[in-house]
CSV table of C-alpha atoms in Angstrom, one decimal:
chain,number,residue,atom,x,y,z
A,87,GLY,CA,-2.9,5.5,-16.6
A,88,ILE,CA,-2.3,1.9,-15.8
A,89,GLN,CA,-5.4,0.1,-14.0
A,90,VAL,CA,-5.3,-3.0,-11.8
A,91,GLU,CA,-8.0,-6.3,-11.5
A,92,GLN,CA,-8.2,-8.6,-9.0
A,93,SER,CA,-10.5,-11.1,-8.3
A,94,PRO,CA,-11.8,-12.6,-6.8
A,95,PRO,CA,-12.9,-9.7,-4.7
A,96,ASP,CA,-13.9,-11.7,-1.9
A,97,LEU,CA,-12.7,-16.1,-1.1
A,98,ILE,CA,-13.6,-18.2,1.9
A,99,LEU,CA,-12.1,-21.5,2.4
A,100,GLN,CA,-11.9,-24.2,4.9
A,101,GLU,CA,-8.4,-24.3,6.7
A,102,GLY,CA,-5.9,-26.4,5.0
A,103,ALA,CA,-7.6,-26.0,1.7
A,104,ASN,CA,-5.6,-24.4,-1.3
A,105,SER,CA,-6.9,-20.9,-4.0
A,106,THR,CA,-5.5,-18.9,-6.3
A,107,LEU,CA,-5.5,-15.2,-6.2
A,108,ARG,CA,-5.3,-13.5,-9.8
A,109,CYS,CA,-4.3,-10.0,-10.4
A,110,ASN,CA,-4.7,-8.6,-14.4
A,111,PHE,CA,-3.0,-6.0,-15.4
A,112,SER,CA,-3.6,-3.3,-18.9
A,113,ASP,CA,-0.6,-2.1,-19.9
A,114,SER,CA,3.2,-3.8,-19.3
A,115,VAL,CA,4.9,-3.5,-16.5
A,116,ASN,CA,8.3,-3.8,-15.0
A,117,ASN,CA,7.9,-4.9,-11.7
A,118,LEU,CA,4.8,-6.3,-9.2
A,119,GLN,CA,4.9,-7.1,-5.4
A,120,TRP,CA,1.8,-8.5,-3.9
A,121,PHE,CA,1.2,-7.4,-0.3
A,122,HIS,CA,-1.2,-8.9,2.5
A,123,GLN,CA,-3.0,-6.9,4.7
A,124,ASN,CA,-3.2,-7.7,8.1
A,125,PRO,CA,-6.1,-7.5,10.8
A,126,TRP,CA,-4.4,-4.2,12.4
A,127,GLY,CA,-4.3,-2.7,8.9
A,128,GLN,CA,-0.4,-3.0,7.8
A,129,LEU,CA,0.6,-4.5,4.7
A,130,ILE,CA,3.1,-6.9,4.7
A,131,ASN,CA,5.2,-7.1,2.1
A,132,LEU,CA,4.7,-10.6,0.3
A,133,PHE,CA,6.8,-10.9,-3.4
A,134,TYR,CA,8.5,-8.3,-5.6
A,135,ILE,CA,8.1,-10.4,-8.5
A,136,PRO,CA,8.7,-8.8,-11.9
A,137,SER,CA,8.5,-11.8,-14.2
A,138,GLY,CA,8.9,-16.3,-12.9
A,139,THR,CA,8.1,-17.8,-10.2
A,140,LYS,CA,9.2,-17.4,-6.6
A,141,GLN,CA,8.6,-19.3,-3.8
A,142,ASN,CA,8.2,-18.5,0.5
A,143,GLY,CA,7.1,-21.3,2.4
A,144,ARG,CA,3.7,-22.1,1.1
A,145,LEU,CA,2.9,-18.9,-0.9
A,146,SER,CA,4.5,-18.7,-4.1
A,147,ALA,CA,4.0,-16.0,-6.7
A,148,THR,CA,3.8,-16.1,-11.1
A,149,THR,CA,3.4,-12.8,-13.2
A,150,VAL,CA,3.8,-13.8,-17.1
A,151,ALA,CA,5.0,-9.8,-17.5
A,152,THR,CA,4.0,-10.3,-21.5
A,153,GLU,CA,0.4,-11.6,-21.0
A,154,ARG,CA,-0.5,-8.6,-17.9
A,155,TYR,CA,-1.2,-11.1,-15.0
A,156,SER,CA,0.5,-12.7,-12.2
A,157,LEU,CA,-0.7,-15.2,-9.6
A,158,LEU,CA,-0.5,-15.9,-6.0
A,159,TYR,CA,-1.1,-19.5,-5.0
A,160,ILE,CA,-1.8,-20.6,-1.4
A,161,SER,CA,-1.1,-23.7,-0.2
A,162,SER,CA,-2.6,-25.8,3.1
A,163,SER,CA,-4.5,-22.3,4.1
A,164,GLN,CA,-3.9,-21.5,7.7
A,165,THR,CA,-6.6,-18.5,9.5
A,166,THR,CA,-3.6,-16.8,9.9
A,167,ASP,CA,-3.4,-15.8,5.7
A,168,SER,CA,-7.3,-14.2,6.4
A,169,GLY,CA,-6.7,-10.5,5.5
A,170,VAL,CA,-6.5,-8.9,2.4
A,171,TYR,CA,-4.4,-9.2,-0.1
A,172,PHE,CA,-3.6,-6.5,-2.6
A,173,CYS,CA,-1.3,-6.2,-5.7
A,174,ALA,CA,0.2,-3.5,-6.9
A,175,VAL,CA,2.5,-2.2,-10.3
A,176,PRO,CA,4.7,0.9,-11.4
A,177,GLY,CA,1.5,4.1,-12.2
A,178,GLY,CA,4.6,4.9,-15.2
A,179,ALA,CA,8.2,4.2,-17.0
A,180,GLY,CA,9.5,7.2,-14.9
A,181,ALA,CA,12.4,6.2,-11.5
A,182,ASN,CA,9.4,8.3,-9.5
A,183,SER,CA,6.7,6.3,-10.6
A,184,LYS,CA,4.5,5.4,-7.9
A,185,LEU,CA,2.2,3.0,-7.1
A,186,THR,CA,-0.9,1.8,-8.2
A,187,PHE,CA,-2.6,-0.9,-6.1
A,188,GLY,CA,-5.9,-3.4,-7.4
A,189,LYS,CA,-9.1,-3.3,-5.2
A,190,GLY,CA,-8.0,-6.1,-3.1
A,191,ILE,CA,-9.6,-9.4,-2.4
A,192,THR,CA,-10.4,-10.0,0.7
A,193,LEU,CA,-9.9,-14.1,2.1
A,194,SER,CA,-11.3,-15.7,5.4
A,195,VAL,CA,-9.8,-18.8,6.2
A,196,ARG,CA,-12.5,-20.7,8.7
A,197,PRO,CA,-11.1,-23.4,10.8
B,1373,ASP,CA,15.3,-4.4,7.1
B,1374,VAL,CA,13.6,-1.5,6.4
B,1375,LYS,CA,11.5,0.1,8.9
B,1376,VAL,CA,8.4,3.0,8.1
B,1377,THR,CA,7.4,4.6,11.4
B,1378,GLN,CA,3.6,5.8,11.9
B,1379,SER,CA,3.5,8.7,14.5
B,1380,SER,CA,0.1,7.3,15.7
B,1381,ARG,CA,-2.0,3.9,15.3
B,1382,TYR,CA,-5.5,5.4,16.3
B,1383,LEU,CA,-6.6,9.2,16.1
B,1384,VAL,CA,-9.7,11.0,17.2
B,1385,LYS,CA,-9.6,14.3,15.7
B,1386,ARG,CA,-12.8,17.1,15.7
B,1387,THR,CA,-13.9,18.7,12.4
B,1388,GLY,CA,-12.6,21.9,12.1
B,1389,GLU,CA,-9.1,20.8,13.7
B,1390,LYS,CA,-5.8,20.8,12.0
B,1391,VAL,CA,-4.5,17.4,11.8
B,1392,PHE,CA,-0.8,15.8,11.2
B,1393,LEU,CA,0.1,12.4,10.6
B,1394,GLU,CA,4.0,11.6,10.6
B,1395,CYS,CA,5.8,9.3,9.2
B,1396,VAL,CA,9.6,8.2,9.5
B,1397,GLN,CA,11.9,6.1,8.1
B,1398,ASP,CA,15.0,4.6,8.3
B,1399,MET,CA,16.7,3.1,5.1
B,1400,ASP,CA,18.0,6.4,3.3
B,1401,HIS,CA,14.4,6.5,0.9
B,1402,GLU,CA,14.6,9.1,-1.2
B,1403,ASN,CA,10.7,8.6,-2.6
B,1404,MET,CA,8.1,8.6,0.7
B,1405,PHE,CA,3.8,8.8,-0.2
B,1406,TRP,CA,0.6,8.6,1.4
B,1407,TYR,CA,-2.4,6.7,0.7
B,1408,ARG,CA,-5.7,6.9,2.0
B,1409,GLN,CA,-7.8,3.4,2.1
B,1410,ASP,CA,-11.6,3.5,1.9
B,1411,PRO,CA,-13.6,0.1,1.8
B,1412,GLY,CA,-14.9,-0.6,-1.1
B,1413,LEU,CA,-12.3,1.8,-2.6
B,1414,GLY,CA,-8.9,0.5,-2.3
B,1415,LEU,CA,-5.6,2.7,-1.9
B,1416,ARG,CA,-6.1,6.0,-3.1
B,1417,LEU,CA,-2.3,8.2,-3.9
B,1418,ILE,CA,-2.9,11.4,-1.9
B,1419,TYR,CA,0.8,13.2,-2.0
B,1420,PHE,CA,4.1,11.2,-2.7
B,1421,SER,CA,7.0,12.9,-2.6
B,1422,TYR,CA,10.7,12.2,-4.9
B,1423,ASP,CA,13.4,14.0,-3.0
B,1424,VAL,CA,13.3,16.7,0.4
B,1425,LYS,CA,11.8,19.6,-0.2
B,1426,MET,CA,9.9,18.4,-3.4
B,1427,LYS,CA,6.5,16.6,-3.8
B,1428,GLU,CA,3.7,16.2,-6.1
B,1429,LYS,CA,-0.2,15.2,-6.2
B,1430,GLY,CA,-1.3,12.0,-6.0
B,1431,ASP,CA,-4.9,11.2,-7.0
B,1432,ILE,CA,-7.2,12.6,-4.6
B,1433,PRO,CA,-5.0,15.8,-3.1
B,1434,GLU,CA,-8.1,18.7,-2.0
B,1435,GLY,CA,-8.2,19.3,1.1
B,1436,TYR,CA,-4.5,17.4,2.5
B,1437,SER,CA,-1.0,19.1,2.0
B,1438,VAL,CA,2.0,17.5,2.4
B,1439,SER,CA,5.8,18.8,4.5
B,1440,ARG,CA,9.1,17.4,4.1
B,1441,GLU,CA,11.8,19.1,5.3
B,1442,LYS,CA,13.8,16.2,5.9
B,1443,LYS,CA,14.4,13.2,3.8
B,1444,GLU,CA,14.0,10.6,6.5
B,1445,ARG,CA,10.3,12.9,7.8
B,1446,PHE,CA,7.3,13.0,5.3
B,1447,SER,CA,4.2,14.4,6.6
B,1448,LEU,CA,0.7,14.7,5.3
B,1449,ILE,CA,-1.4,17.8,7.3
B,1450,LEU,CA,-4.9,17.7,7.3
B,1451,GLU,CA,-6.0,21.7,6.7
B,1452,SER,CA,-9.4,21.2,8.4
B,1453,ALA,CA,-10.0,17.6,8.8
B,1454,SER,CA,-13.5,16.8,8.0
B,1455,THR,CA,-15.9,14.3,8.5
B,1456,ASN,CA,-14.7,12.5,4.8
B,1457,GLN,CA,-11.8,12.5,5.9
B,1458,THR,CA,-12.1,9.5,8.5
B,1459,SER,CA,-10.3,6.8,6.8
B,1460,MET,CA,-7.3,4.7,7.3
B,1461,TYR,CA,-4.1,6.5,6.0
B,1462,LEU,CA,-0.5,4.4,5.3
B,1463,CYS,CA,2.5,5.6,4.3
B,1464,ALA,CA,5.1,3.7,2.3
B,1465,SER,CA,8.6,4.5,0.7
B,1466,ARG,CA,11.3,3.6,-1.8
B,1467,VAL,CA,14.6,3.7,-2.8
B,1468,MET,CA,14.3,5.7,-6.1
B,1469,GLY,CA,15.7,3.9,-9.2
B,1470,GLY,CA,14.2,2.3,-12.4
B,1471,GLY,CA,12.8,-0.8,-12.3
B,1472,PHE,CA,10.6,0.2,-9.6
B,1473,PRO,CA,12.6,-0.7,-6.8
B,1474,GLU,CA,10.4,-2.3,-3.9
B,1475,ALA,CA,8.4,-0.5,-1.5
B,1476,PHE,CA,7.6,-0.8,2.2
B,1477,PHE,CA,4.7,0.2,4.2
B,1478,GLY,CA,4.4,1.6,8.3
B,1479,GLN,CA,1.9,-0.1,10.7
B,1480,GLY,CA,-1.5,2.4,9.1
B,1481,THR,CA,-3.4,5.2,11.1
B,1482,ARG,CA,-6.8,5.0,11.6
B,1483,LEU,CA,-8.0,8.8,11.7
B,1484,THR,CA,-11.5,9.0,13.2
B,1485,VAL,CA,-12.4,13.0,12.3
B,1486,VAL,CA,-15.9,13.3,14.4
């Protein structure tokens, strides 16, 4: 099945710094999602992005499907950005394909 | 807004008990999923359902079963809970369709088996 790798596994930032989180996948995909897991465990949808670039406030994401990667940019980081960031891609081509996740990137933003 | 609700946020059960984790979504989604999350292992798929009474095993179905009698509800059942099933359980749903529609998650259930 498709493999998803995220890097770096852990990231520590000072508040106000910028960061780039990476997601590589082993096969072509027709979509990709980025999630943020908050301290209570819930996965919050950040981006739904098959290709191109999207922006939402201080966060933006770029997916280059032909090169099999996606990047999540966090600018002017805040302590509330702390948590685990996951990317997920379809596990297959069918309409009922499952989500396959990377192992996540743990971000800690220090005040 | 899509809402996916899991019945409990925290649950403590004894070894050998039969445990039910419930998940309800309010958007008429066909597909529903159960994942477990463990440190260092990420999210692993236990079961998914693509319609009422339809189910497929995921990557780690052993020790679990599921039930989908109504479209909005997907239950995960631990037939005889064991300590190695202590984990975070996450339910998700999405509409069926090509192009991989967006998935939405519930708040998670932290299950401890003692």
